[in-house]
Amino acid sequence: MTEQPSHAGRITISVDAMGGDSGPATVVAGIAKSANKNPDIAFILHGPEQTLRKLVAKRRVLEGRVVFRDCPDVVTMEDKPSQVVRSSKQTSMWSALESVRQNEAHGAVSCGNTGALMALSMIRLRKLPGVNRPAIAILWPSRNPQGFNVMLDVGADVRADAKDLLQYALMGASYARNGMALERPRIGLLNVGTEEHKGRAELKEAHALIAEFAEQANFDFVGFVEGSDIPGDKADVVVTDGFTGNVAIKTGEGTASLIGELLRQAFKYSPLSRLASVLAITSLNRLKKRIDPRRVNGGVFLGLNGTVVKSHGGADATGVSAAVKLAYTLAQSGFAEKLAARVASTAELAQDAAHTPSKAGE
Amino acid sequence: MTEQPSHAGRITISVDAMGGDSGPATVVAGIAKSANKNPDIAFILHGPEQTLRKLVAKRRVLEGRVVFRDCPDVVTMEDKPSQVVRSSKQTSMWSALESVRQNEAHGAVSCGNTGALMALSMIRLRKLPGVNRPAIAILWPSRNPQGFNVMLDVGADVRADAKDLLQYALMGASYARNGMALERPRIGLLNVGTEEHKGRAELKEAHALIAEFAEQANFDFVGFVEGSDIPGDKADVVVTDGFTGNVAIKTGEGTASLIGELLRQAFKYSPLSRLASVLAITSLNRLKKRIDPRRVNGGVFLGLNGTVVKSHGGADATGVSAAVKLAYTLAQSGFAEKLAARVASTAELAQDAAHTPSKAGE
């Protein structure tokens, strides 16, 4: 018989212990970090039970706060989503989503294969009524007072038409409102120039649609934004298709990491620069913390019946803990229910707008 | 009568003095910088002659090295390319291209409106036979030994099909060979994942086409690369469509600039961090120089009969000087002629390949 969680009063996060680059020990270290900081959190842990029990037994803070689900199989980074969908009922990833589906957990976290996780999430949790393509939203360090911007889609789907982009705007606004406490978020649509004559045709159509829905969905539409606005302060939410979004964040990450490396080299160059680096260490750590990708680890899948957070495959314990915290924050704010209500209330109207294209330009 | 340049033995660069954000004084300061460093360079300067003559007279190093072309009109950043094409014969931008067309200059440099410059370049210089869409190539700081990667297209055209991407690969390889002295450059095709099952359909087709031409065009094809490889060391040339490329570099630039700003803030935080910043100043300047966007200022238009370098609109004198140097280097290597020969020799074969799509997969 399956052990039942009895985490009375606690928010339970379902965690896929497998599939990350550094194995289950890192995941267990991560949830221990979360448990240490947050007395109101509990876990369902999915993977090879014997291994997991041993790892959890070493962390006293996890005592009585973890329930196990034994799963012999693992979805690897090399598995194709189409294969995974056919034959993965024995995997820790499937099992982690199943706990959300069965309402045993308030959200799921996995470090595994993004494509497979999205494909399984769509099958097990199903899309919200009115959502055509779910999206992955991430937080990106920015000049805004909240320190981060929301960007979506960053890779759930390589294509998005005007109506999908409208859905992303609605979902992104809802996420910014619940995850970042921005009452009236500013939404920007990513393009190659801010002038309205530039860019692709579907973007012009999306521009008209999003403008039309801004008032009723309670956000400000700032119009077209450029790549430089992703870390900027012109918008709180940047909307784009999954291909462009994925390339943009990986370029940004790569550039930030190159700068970090060159900064370290610069400080090793001479005895004087080494001395400077010792004196500068607190300043540099302050900077590092501000832009540390581990602090904002976690892509949130939007548009499903339930919250799924994708942690970076290479996440360390700090990264896993950040992804768990994100799932916790969203669960606590009742985000999934609010998002479902928001999408439902606008889906019908969007349908109407699409049927009367002349209206879009008004 | 038009004054004729008599810059015997020198390489002449045609410079549009207008259209940049900070006006002709900055452009003249920039060409003076170039003239100072390089005795073999001369200029044709386009704009309001009286103003330009006064600015040039203040720089002794420019004496006898500048010929003027009086132009009353300016293409502004707000002008739409379609308008510019119809009514810009009196502009400094048109005139600057005309000097290349008439073989008075070895290349043109402009800080003006990118869309207008590309539209006018296509009309005045015309596309190379076999090129469907010209591209804009830039250099991006990277982990590679040469310190930079080539990336194209970054905004000449928002769309590119598989054959266009093949052309970009050929032109990018030629640019890396002549501009960066890489005998056998490694070409990567930008996608959202390195697995071949990911990404858009036209990218799979382009993958097959580029692989087929690698040997004969003397480059290595490393296959799909991701956004993180743009500043990486996996490829020397990253090929993508102009929409994705433009978003990627602007995200990278924006992120780099945010980090620089936060770094300055971090060093102002406390008296100790201020002391550290004084000691670290040479280290920080070394880093700054390594990733200074002004040092690699200049998007090169590829696929035209003649070399056109687009300088950043906000370029200062150092930036203008870098763009002039790039035009000089390419002129000196006979790049335009070599590129034309390379494109001509493969255009016919590409045509064949496109007519027998089954071959592409072999």
Short mmCIF file of N, CA and C in Angstrom, two decimals, chain A residues 16 161 202 300:
data_model
loop_
_atom_site.label_atom_id
_atom_site.label_comp_id
_atom_site.label_asym_id
_atom_site.label_seq_id
_atom_site.Cartn_x
_atom_site.Cartn_y
_atom_site.Cartn_z
N ASP A 16 10.68 15.55 -7.94
CA ASP A 16 11.33 14.50 -8.73
C ASP A 16 12.81 14.49 -8.33
N ASP A 161 1.42 31.89 -32.34
CA ASP A 161 0.71 32.85 -33.19
C ASP A 161 0.18 34.00 -32.32
N GLU A 202 2.82 38.45 -37.55
CA GLU A 202 2.01 37.95 -36.42
C GLU A 202 2.18 38.84 -35.20
N VAL A 300 8.56 28.35 -14.57
CA VAL A 300 7.22 27.93 -14.19
C VAL A 300 6.42 27.61 -15.45
#
